[in-house]
PDB file of C-alpha atoms (C1' of nucleotides) in Angstrom:
ATOM      1  CA  UNK A   1     -11.571  -6.968  18.859  1.00  0.00           C
ATOM      2  CA  UNK A   2      -8.530  -5.880  19.074  1.00  0.00           C
ATOM      3  CA  UNK A   3      -8.936  -1.732  17.758  1.00  0.00           C
ATOM      4  CA  UNK A   4      -5.622  -1.635  17.608  1.00  0.00           C
ATOM      5  CA  UNK A   5      -3.391  -1.962  14.261  1.00  0.00           C
ATOM      6  CA  UNK A   6      -6.539  -1.865  12.454  1.00  0.00           C
ATOM      7  CA  UNK A   7      -6.204   1.118  11.194  1.00  0.00           C
ATOM      8  CA  UNK A   8      -2.305   1.269  11.446  1.00  0.00           C
ATOM      9  CA  UNK A   9      -0.321   3.822  13.270  1.00  0.00           C
ATOM     10  CA  UNK A  10      -2.448   6.685  15.123  1.00  0.00           C
ATOM     11  CA  UNK A  11       0.324   8.892  15.236  1.00  0.00           C
ATOM     12  CA  UNK A  12       3.299   8.855  15.823  1.00  0.00           C
ATOM     13  CA  UNK A  13       4.791  11.915  16.177  1.00  0.00           C
ATOM     14  CA  UNK A  14       5.028  12.241  19.940  1.00  0.00           C
ATOM     15  CA  UNK A  15       4.642   8.865  21.490  1.00  0.00           C
ATOM     16  CA  UNK A  16       6.980   6.254  23.009  1.00  0.00           C
ATOM     17  CA  UNK A  17       7.301   3.689  21.709  1.00  0.00           C
ATOM     18  CA  UNK A  18       7.383   0.464  24.405  1.00  0.00           C
ATOM     19  CA  UNK A  19       9.060  -3.376  23.321  1.00  0.00           C
ATOM     20  CA  UNK A  20       7.390  -5.980  25.400  1.00  0.00           C
ATOM     21  CA  UNK A  21       9.244  -9.007  25.231  1.00  0.00           C
ATOM     22  CA  UNK A  22       9.034 -12.709  26.450  1.00  0.00           C
ATOM     23  CA  UNK A  23       5.254 -12.234  26.399  1.00  0.00           C
ATOM     24  CA  UNK A  24       2.894 -14.936  25.740  1.00  0.00           C
ATOM     25  CA  UNK A  25       2.307 -16.443  22.555  1.00  0.00           C
ATOM     26  CA  UNK A  26      -1.610 -15.641  23.242  1.00  0.00           C
ATOM     27  CA  UNK A  27      -1.590 -12.476  24.819  1.00  0.00           C
ATOM     28  CA  UNK A  28      -3.193 -10.040  22.629  1.00  0.00           C
ATOM     29  CA  UNK A  29      -3.104  -6.227  22.606  1.00  0.00           C
ATOM     30  CA  UNK A  30      -6.334  -5.967  24.966  1.00  0.00           C
ATOM     31  CA  UNK A  31      -4.296  -7.824  27.641  1.00  0.00           C
ATOM     32  CA  UNK A  32      -1.694  -5.503  27.343  1.00  0.00           C
ATOM     33  CA  UNK A  33      -3.695  -2.374  26.672  1.00  0.00           C
ATOM     34  CA  UNK A  34      -5.118  -2.176  30.480  1.00  0.00           C
ATOM     35  CA  UNK A  35      -2.848  -3.595  31.581  1.00  0.00           C
ATOM     36  CA  UNK A  36      -0.369  -0.231  29.995  1.00  0.00           C
ATOM     37  CA  UNK A  37      -2.886   1.675  30.342  1.00  0.00           C
ATOM     38  CA  UNK A  38      -3.124   1.332  34.360  1.00  0.00           C
ATOM     39  CA  UNK A  39       0.787   3.797  34.184  1.00  0.00           C
ATOM     40  CA  UNK A  40      -0.232   6.010  31.565  1.00  0.00           C
ATOM     41  CA  UNK A  41      -1.744   7.101  28.785  1.00  0.00           C
ATOM     42  CA  UNK A  42      -1.016   3.690  25.728  1.00  0.00           C
ATOM     43  CA  UNK A  43      -2.144   5.670  22.555  1.00  0.00           C
ATOM     44  CA  UNK A  44      -1.910   2.262  20.632  1.00  0.00           C
ATOM     45  CA  UNK A  45      -0.538  -0.667  21.065  1.00  0.00           C
ATOM     46  CA  UNK A  46       0.569  -3.132  18.677  1.00  0.00           C
ATOM     47  CA  UNK A  47       1.754  -7.028  18.685  1.00  0.00           C
ATOM     48  CA  UNK A  48       3.346  -8.366  15.060  1.00  0.00           C
ATOM     49  CA  UNK A  49       2.235 -11.564  14.427  1.00  0.00           C
ATOM     50  CA  UNK A  50       3.643 -13.601  11.463  1.00  0.00           C
ATOM     51  CA  UNK A  51       1.842 -13.209   8.297  1.00  0.00           C
ATOM     52  CA  UNK A  52       1.352 -16.482   7.636  1.00  0.00           C
ATOM     53  CA  UNK A  53      -0.105 -18.132  10.554  1.00  0.00           C
ATOM     54  CA  UNK A  54      -1.512 -15.114  12.339  1.00  0.00           C
ATOM     55  CA  UNK A  55      -0.330 -15.852  15.439  1.00  0.00           C
ATOM     56  CA  UNK A  56       1.991 -13.372  17.939  1.00  0.00           C
ATOM     57  CA  UNK A  57       5.542 -13.668  18.434  1.00  0.00           C
ATOM     58  CA  UNK A  58       5.942 -13.295  21.289  1.00  0.00           C
ATOM     59  CA  UNK A  59       6.802  -9.519  21.897  1.00  0.00           C
ATOM     60  CA  UNK A  60       4.554  -6.493  21.435  1.00  0.00           C
ATOM     61  CA  UNK A  61       5.129  -2.958  20.943  1.00  0.00           C
ATOM     62  CA  UNK A  62       3.521  -0.141  23.807  1.00  0.00           C
ATOM     63  CA  UNK A  63       3.078   3.179  22.861  1.00  0.00           C
ATOM     64  CA  UNK A  64       2.416   6.233  25.038  1.00  0.00           C
ATOM     65  CA  UNK A  65       2.776   9.216  25.161  1.00  0.00           C
ATOM     66  CA  UNK A  66       4.818  11.124  27.711  1.00  0.00           C
ATOM     67  CA  UNK A  67       7.550   9.615  28.504  1.00  0.00           C
ATOM     68  CA  UNK A  68       7.349   9.420  32.341  1.00  0.00           C
ATOM     69  CA  UNK A  69       4.835   7.339  31.849  1.00  0.00           C
ATOM     70  CA  UNK A  70       6.026   5.387  29.863  1.00  0.00           C
ATOM     71  CA  UNK A  71       9.391   5.159  31.635  1.00  0.00           C
ATOM     72  CA  UNK A  72       7.209   4.332  34.966  1.00  0.00           C
ATOM     73  CA  UNK A  73       5.050   1.275  33.032  1.00  0.00           C
ATOM     74  CA  UNK A  74       8.498   0.053  31.587  1.00  0.00           C
ATOM     75  CA  UNK A  75      10.164   0.022  35.892  1.00  0.00           C
ATOM     76  CA  UNK A  76       6.557  -1.696  36.357  1.00  0.00           C
ATOM     77  CA  UNK A  77       5.339  -3.774  33.866  1.00  0.00           C
ATOM     78  CA  UNK A  78       9.170  -4.927  33.417  1.00  0.00           C
ATOM     79  CA  UNK A  79       9.255  -8.571  34.436  1.00  0.00           C
ATOM     80  CA  UNK A  80       5.737  -8.484  35.387  1.00  0.00           C
ATOM     81  CA  UNK A  81       4.282 -12.302  35.355  1.00  0.00           C
ATOM     82  CA  UNK A  82       1.944 -11.452  32.635  1.00  0.00           C
ATOM     83  CA  UNK A  83      -0.603 -15.351  31.507  1.00  0.00           C
ATOM     84  CA  UNK A  84       1.853 -16.944  33.837  1.00  0.00           C
ATOM     85  CA  UNK A  85       5.145 -15.472  32.003  1.00  0.00           C
ATOM     86  CA  UNK A  86       7.570 -13.054  32.728  1.00  0.00           C
ATOM     87  CA  UNK A  87       7.426 -10.184  30.106  1.00  0.00           C
ATOM     88  CA  UNK A  88      10.172  -7.017  29.116  1.00  0.00           C
ATOM     89  CA  UNK A  89       9.786  -4.053  28.901  1.00  0.00           C
ATOM     90  CA  UNK A  90      12.006  -1.769  27.565  1.00  0.00           C
ATOM     91  CA  UNK A  91      11.927   1.017  24.963  1.00  0.00           C
ATOM     92  CA  UNK A  92      11.292  -0.084  21.184  1.00  0.00           C
ATOM     93  CA  UNK A  93      15.345   0.801  19.730  1.00  0.00           C
ATOM     94  CA  UNK A  94      14.245   0.747  15.993  1.00  0.00           C
ATOM     95  CA  UNK A  95      11.269   2.691  14.147  1.00  0.00           C
ATOM     96  CA  UNK A  96       8.671   1.182  12.337  1.00  0.00           C
ATOM     97  CA  UNK A  97       9.951   3.017   9.134  1.00  0.00           C
ATOM     98  CA  UNK A  98      13.276   3.893  10.142  1.00  0.00           C
ATOM     99  CA  UNK A  99      12.405   6.589  12.577  1.00  0.00           C
ATOM    100  CA  UNK A 100      14.112   8.433  14.132  1.00  0.00           C
ATOM    101  CA  UNK A 101      14.454   6.782  17.851  1.00  0.00           C
ATOM    102  CA  UNK A 102      15.354   8.036  21.023  1.00  0.00           C
ATOM    103  CA  UNK A 103      15.316   6.176  23.827  1.00  0.00           C
ATOM    104  CA  UNK A 104      12.062   4.602  22.922  1.00  0.00           C
ATOM    105  CA  UNK A 105      11.012   7.913  21.738  1.00  0.00           C
ATOM    106  CA  UNK A 106       9.962   8.642  17.720  1.00  0.00           C
ATOM    107  CA  UNK A 107      11.523  12.636  16.673  1.00  0.00           C
ATOM    108  CA  UNK A 108      10.607  13.591  13.125  1.00  0.00           C
ATOM    109  CA  UNK A 109      12.375  16.289  10.567  1.00  0.00           C
ATOM    110  CA  UNK A 110       9.174  18.081  12.120  1.00  0.00           C
ATOM    111  CA  UNK A 111       9.373  18.149  15.262  1.00  0.00           C
ATOM    112  CA  UNK A 112      12.427  20.835  16.594  1.00  0.00           C
ATOM    113  CA  UNK A 113      10.554  21.492  20.436  1.00  0.00           C
ATOM    114  CA  UNK A 114      12.067  18.828  22.436  1.00  0.00           C
ATOM    115  CA  UNK A 115      13.789  20.964  24.213  1.00  0.00           C
ATOM    116  CA  UNK A 116      11.319  20.854  27.260  1.00  0.00           C
ATOM    117  CA  UNK A 117      10.739  17.206  26.893  1.00  0.00           C
ATOM    118  CA  UNK A 118      14.550  16.272  26.419  1.00  0.00           C
ATOM    119  CA  UNK A 119      14.822  16.786  30.313  1.00  0.00           C
ATOM    120  CA  UNK A 120      12.250  13.661  31.006  1.00  0.00           C
ATOM    121  CA  UNK A 121      15.234  11.338  29.366  1.00  0.00           C
ATOM    122  CA  UNK A 122      18.252  13.669  31.033  1.00  0.00           C
ATOM    123  CA  UNK A 123      17.575  13.761  34.327  1.00  0.00           C
ATOM    124  CA  UNK A 124      18.349  10.355  35.868  1.00  0.00           C
ATOM    125  CA  UNK A 125      19.519   8.378  33.089  1.00  0.00           C
ATOM    126  CA  UNK A 126      22.001   6.897  35.483  1.00  0.00           C
ATOM    127  CA  UNK A 127      20.416   6.268  38.047  1.00  0.00           C
ATOM    128  CA  UNK A 128      17.682   4.553  35.870  1.00  0.00           C
ATOM    129  CA  UNK A 129      20.517   2.353  34.555  1.00  0.00           C
ATOM    130  CA  UNK A 130      22.205   1.158  37.601  1.00  0.00           C
ATOM    131  CA  UNK A 131      18.515   0.638  39.212  1.00  0.00           C
ATOM    132  CA  UNK A 132      17.859  -2.202  36.487  1.00  0.00           C
ATOM    133  CA  UNK A 133      20.478  -3.276  35.927  1.00  0.00           C
ATOM    134  CA  UNK A 134      20.578  -5.305  39.210  1.00  0.00           C
ATOM    135  CA  UNK A 135      17.047  -6.270  39.025  1.00  0.00           C
ATOM    136  CA  UNK A 136      17.815  -7.429  35.302  1.00  0.00           C
ATOM    137  CA  UNK A 137      21.439  -9.099  35.891  1.00  0.00           C
ATOM    138  CA  UNK A 138      19.140 -11.442  38.808  1.00  0.00           C
ATOM    139  CA  UNK A 139      16.778 -12.347  36.524  1.00  0.00           C
ATOM    140  CA  UNK A 140      19.319 -13.030  33.217  1.00  0.00           C
ATOM    141  CA  UNK A 141      20.308 -15.775  34.724  1.00  0.00           C
ATOM    142  CA  UNK A 142      16.151 -17.418  33.690  1.00  0.00           C
ATOM    143  CA  UNK A 143      16.875 -16.011  30.483  1.00  0.00           C
ATOM    144  CA  UNK A 144      20.846 -16.708  30.507  1.00  0.00           C
ATOM    145  CA  UNK A 145      20.362 -20.050  29.592  1.00  0.00           C
ATOM    146  CA  UNK A 146      17.527 -20.343  27.323  1.00  0.00           C
ATOM    147  CA  UNK A 147      19.893 -17.631  25.137  1.00  0.00           C
ATOM    148  CA  UNK A 148      23.021 -19.483  25.046  1.00  0.00           C
ATOM    149  CA  UNK A 149      21.374 -22.692  24.937  1.00  0.00           C
ATOM    150  CA  UNK A 150      21.575 -22.633  21.595  1.00  0.00           C
ATOM    151  CA  UNK A 151      23.122 -20.150  19.208  1.00  0.00           C
ATOM    152  CA  UNK A 152      22.852 -21.727  16.189  1.00  0.00           C
ATOM    153  CA  UNK A 153      19.190 -22.351  16.694  1.00  0.00           C
ATOM    154  CA  UNK A 154      18.611 -19.103  17.444  1.00  0.00           C
ATOM    155  CA  UNK A 155      20.191 -17.483  14.983  1.00  0.00           C
ATOM    156  CA  UNK A 156      19.089 -19.815  12.247  1.00  0.00           C
ATOM    157  CA  UNK A 157      15.875 -18.639  13.387  1.00  0.00           C
ATOM    158  CA  UNK A 158      16.418 -15.465  13.906  1.00  0.00           C
ATOM    159  CA  UNK A 159      17.901 -15.398  10.103  1.00  0.00           C
ATOM    160  CA  UNK A 160      15.008 -16.851   8.370  1.00  0.00           C
ATOM    161  CA  UNK A 161      12.712 -14.955  10.273  1.00  0.00           C
ATOM    162  CA  UNK A 162      14.435 -11.314   9.845  1.00  0.00           C
ATOM    163  CA  UNK A 163      15.684 -11.974   6.861  1.00  0.00           C
ATOM    164  CA  UNK A 164      11.415 -11.932   5.584  1.00  0.00           C
ATOM    165  CA  UNK A 165      11.541 -11.886   1.769  1.00  0.00           C
ATOM    166  CA  UNK A 166      14.390 -13.455   0.364  1.00  0.00           C
ATOM    167  CA  UNK A 167      15.646 -10.395  -1.756  1.00  0.00           C
ATOM    168  CA  UNK A 168      19.142 -11.826  -2.060  1.00  0.00           C
ATOM    169  CA  UNK A 169      18.405 -15.959  -2.305  1.00  0.00           C
ATOM    170  CA  UNK A 170      19.025 -17.135  -5.571  1.00  0.00           C
ATOM    171  CA  UNK A 171      17.491 -20.104  -7.106  1.00  0.00           C
ATOM    172  CA  UNK A 172      20.829 -21.896  -7.762  1.00  0.00           C
ATOM    173  CA  UNK A 173      21.414 -20.949  -4.064  1.00  0.00           C
ATOM    174  CA  UNK A 174      17.612 -21.517  -3.035  1.00  0.00           C
ATOM    175  CA  UNK A 175      17.525 -25.098  -4.643  1.00  0.00           C
ATOM    176  CA  UNK A 176      21.530 -26.163  -3.350  1.00  0.00           C
ATOM    177  CA  UNK A 177      20.174 -25.536  -0.069  1.00  0.00           C
ATOM    178  CA  UNK A 178      17.903 -28.210   1.170  1.00  0.00           C
ATOM    179  CA  UNK A 179      16.107 -26.944   4.157  1.00  0.00           C
ATOM    180  CA  UNK A 180      13.171 -28.522   4.929  1.00  0.00           C
ATOM    181  CA  UNK A 181       9.907 -27.742   6.548  1.00  0.00           C
ATOM    182  CA  UNK A 182      11.230 -24.164   6.233  1.00  0.00           C
ATOM    183  CA  UNK A 183      11.300 -24.888   2.147  1.00  0.00           C
ATOM    184  CA  UNK A 184       7.177 -25.004   2.062  1.00  0.00           C
ATOM    185  CA  UNK A 185       7.088 -21.951   4.349  1.00  0.00           C
ATOM    186  CA  UNK A 186       9.631 -19.769   2.216  1.00  0.00           C
ATOM    187  CA  UNK A 187       7.537 -20.922  -1.105  1.00  0.00           C
ATOM    188  CA  UNK A 188       4.568 -19.993   0.118  1.00  0.00           C
ATOM    189  CA  UNK A 189       5.575 -16.358   1.297  1.00  0.00           C
ATOM    190  CA  UNK A 190       7.222 -16.034  -1.842  1.00  0.00           C
ATOM    191  CA  UNK A 191       4.117 -16.735  -3.493  1.00  0.00           C
ATOM    192  CA  UNK A 192       1.316 -13.974  -1.183  1.00  0.00           C
ATOM    193  CA  UNK A 193       4.644 -11.474  -2.035  1.00  0.00           C
ATOM    194  CA  UNK A 194       5.038 -12.243  -5.241  1.00  0.00           C
ATOM    195  CA  UNK A 195       1.987 -10.922  -5.925  1.00  0.00           C
ATOM    196  CA  UNK A 196       2.911  -8.398  -8.444  1.00  0.00           C
ATOM    197  CA  UNK A 197       5.911 -10.509  -9.070  1.00  0.00           C
ATOM    198  CA  UNK A 198       5.307 -13.341 -11.691  1.00  0.00           C
ATOM    199  CA  UNK A 199       4.687 -16.794 -10.424  1.00  0.00           C
ATOM    200  CA  UNK A 200       6.819 -19.062 -12.113  1.00  0.00           C
ATOM    201  CA  UNK A 201      10.231 -17.448 -11.637  1.00  0.00           C
ATOM    202  CA  UNK A 202      11.894 -20.648 -13.694  1.00  0.00           C
ATOM    203  CA  UNK A 203       9.737 -20.498 -17.567  1.00  0.00           C
ATOM    204  CA  UNK A 204      12.525 -23.332 -18.570  1.00  0.00           C
ATOM    205  CA  UNK A 205      10.389 -25.678 -19.650  1.00  0.00           C
ATOM    206  CA  UNK A 206      12.085 -28.515 -20.751  1.00  0.00           C
ATOM    207  CA  UNK A 207      13.552 -29.319 -17.713  1.00  0.00           C
ATOM    208  CA  UNK A 208      15.673 -32.463 -16.866  1.00  0.00           C
ATOM    209  CA  UNK A 209      14.962 -33.948 -12.876  1.00  0.00           C
ATOM    210  CA  UNK A 210      17.087 -36.317 -12.439  1.00  0.00           C
ATOM    211  CA  UNK A 211      19.761 -36.535 -15.075  1.00  0.00           C
ATOM    212  CA  UNK A 212      20.387 -33.149 -14.807  1.00  0.00           C
ATOM    213  CA  UNK A 213      20.384 -32.544 -11.264  1.00  0.00           C
ATOM    214  CA  UNK A 214      23.036 -34.936 -10.674  1.00  0.00           C
ATOM    215  CA  UNK A 215      25.006 -33.585 -13.467  1.00  0.00           C
ATOM    216  CA  UNK A 216      24.719 -30.757 -11.481  1.00  0.00           C
ATOM    217  CA  UNK A 217      25.615 -32.019  -8.041  1.00  0.00           C
ATOM    218  CA  UNK A 218      28.205 -33.642  -9.052  1.00  0.00           C
ATOM    219  CA  UNK A 219      29.700 -30.173 -10.175  1.00  0.00           C
ATOM    220  CA  UNK A 220      29.030 -27.906  -7.882  1.00  0.00           C
ATOM    221  CA  UNK A 221      30.251 -30.792  -5.490  1.00  0.00           C
ATOM    222  CA  UNK A 222      33.472 -30.697  -7.321  1.00  0.00           C
ATOM    223  CA  UNK A 223      33.927 -26.906  -7.671  1.00  0.00           C
ATOM    224  CA  UNK A 224      33.855 -25.391  -3.972  1.00  0.00           C
ATOM    225  CA  UNK A 225      30.870 -26.817  -2.528  1.00  0.00           C
ATOM    226  CA  UNK A 226      32.935 -28.978  -0.559  1.00  0.00           C
ATOM    227  CA  UNK A 227      33.861 -26.471   1.624  1.00  0.00           C
ATOM    228  CA  UNK A 228      30.129 -26.354   2.645  1.00  0.00           C
ATOM    229  CA  UNK A 229      28.366 -27.851   5.228  1.00  0.00           C
ATOM    230  CA  UNK A 230      27.029 -30.940   3.103  1.00  0.00           C
ATOM    231  CA  UNK A 231      29.520 -33.905   3.768  1.00  0.00           C
ATOM    232  CA  UNK A 232      26.798 -36.029   3.019  1.00  0.00           C
ATOM    233  CA  UNK A 233      25.203 -36.441  -0.070  1.00  0.00           C
ATOM    234  CA  UNK A 234      23.363 -39.443  -0.011  1.00  0.00           C
ATOM    235  CA  UNK A 235      24.076 -41.007   3.149  1.00  0.00           C
ATOM    236  CA  UNK A 236      20.682 -41.824   3.654  1.00  0.00           C
ATOM    237  CA  UNK A 237      18.710 -44.608   1.131  1.00  0.00           C
ATOM    238  CA  UNK A 238      16.699 -42.057  -0.936  1.00  0.00           C
ATOM    239  CA  UNK A 239      14.345 -44.580  -0.345  1.00  0.00           C
ATOM    240  CA  UNK A 240      13.838 -43.816   3.600  1.00  0.00           C
ATOM    241  CA  UNK A 241      14.577 -39.971   3.366  1.00  0.00           C
ATOM    242  CA  UNK A 242      11.453 -38.069   3.577  1.00  0.00           C
ATOM    243  CA  UNK A 243      13.333 -34.737   2.487  1.00  0.00           C
ATOM    244  CA  UNK A 244      13.886 -36.356  -1.190  1.00  0.00           C
ATOM    245  CA  UNK A 245      10.335 -36.728  -1.746  1.00  0.00           C
ATOM    246  CA  UNK A 246      10.783 -32.706  -0.439  1.00  0.00           C
ATOM    247  CA  UNK A 247      12.692 -31.718  -2.433  1.00  0.00           C
ATOM    248  CA  UNK A 248      10.895 -33.693  -5.472  1.00  0.00           C
ATOM    249  CA  UNK A 249       7.944 -31.493  -4.218  1.00  0.00           C
ATOM    250  CA  UNK A 250       8.876 -28.214  -5.381  1.00  0.00           C
ATOM    251  CA  UNK A 251       9.537 -28.162  -8.676  1.00  0.00           C
ATOM    252  CA  UNK A 252       5.787 -29.968  -9.217  1.00  0.00           C
ATOM    253  CA  UNK A 253       4.150 -27.452  -7.264  1.00  0.00           C
ATOM    254  CA  UNK A 254       5.480 -24.345  -9.397  1.00  0.00           C
ATOM    255  CA  UNK A 255       4.805 -26.170 -12.271  1.00  0.00           C
ATOM    256  CA  UNK A 256       1.685 -26.257 -10.881  1.00  0.00           C
ATOM    257  CA  UNK A 257       1.009 -23.072  -9.377  1.00  0.00           C
TER     258      UNK A 257
ATOM    259  C1'  DG B   1      -1.882 -28.157  20.951  1.00  0.00           C
ATOM    260  C1'  DT B   2       4.033 -27.358  19.962  1.00  0.00           C
ATOM    261  C1'  DT B   3       8.419 -22.294  20.004  1.00  0.00           C
ATOM    262  C1'  DG B   4      11.060 -18.034  23.251  1.00  0.00           C
ATOM    263  C1'  DA B   5      15.612 -14.801  20.727  1.00  0.00           C
ATOM    264  C1'  DG B   6      13.841 -10.765  19.679  1.00  0.00           C
ATOM    265  C1'  DC B   7      12.095  -4.888  17.703  1.00  0.00           C
ATOM    266  C1'  DG B   8       6.393  -2.736  14.358  1.00  0.00           C
ATOM    267  C1'  DT B   9       1.259  -2.464  11.073  1.00  0.00           C
ATOM    268  C1'  DT B  10      -3.061  -0.046   7.466  1.00  0.00           C
TER     269       DT B  10
END
DNA sequence: GTTGAGCGTT
């Protein structure tokens, strides 16, 4: 079992966060701990997982106590085959709590004694850059096709995932857009986070399902929805449309919950 | 059981 993350962040006062990408979905922190611990003192290993499924997202964060060890780990473990997959180890750019991170090092307002340690990353920024650049470019091709395979798909997933709880998501906007399977995920997520928020955001007792929807829909389409990517309002048969039954689900569930 | 760009929790 992983004792990491159970107690939260131990100490991010002088730790260096490393981001491990491209790891398998079944790779746990315990599997990465011994691997990274061999190259240095690992303070904490954390693997972000999904809220609903609880499955790994495919990347992990490894915090080292010293940058030199972290740097070595990055150089040694970057591109290493773990669990049959090539992992990518690099310094974290963003902090957990919007902390100030420089080259993977988390600097707080209290930490002002970074003069001596500053030389750790100063000596060889160029050398490592060139060295990594060459190696990075070689295996970059492998990931190139994966990345450039479908930008649209990537953006979609990333958007829906990164946005997390859509704070700017309007009810009308949500209803207008027919997501699909993500709809249930969003609803489930909203409900989870909606502990402090009222479960029902649409306290409209008298809502007409069919007639109201049609009129609103026609109006929207006539307004400016034309520009949107909904060229086919009813191009398929309602009977043979699975999405239609899903569209009707939310309403019932909303009222039920 | 699946997927594959990226940046994190008590």
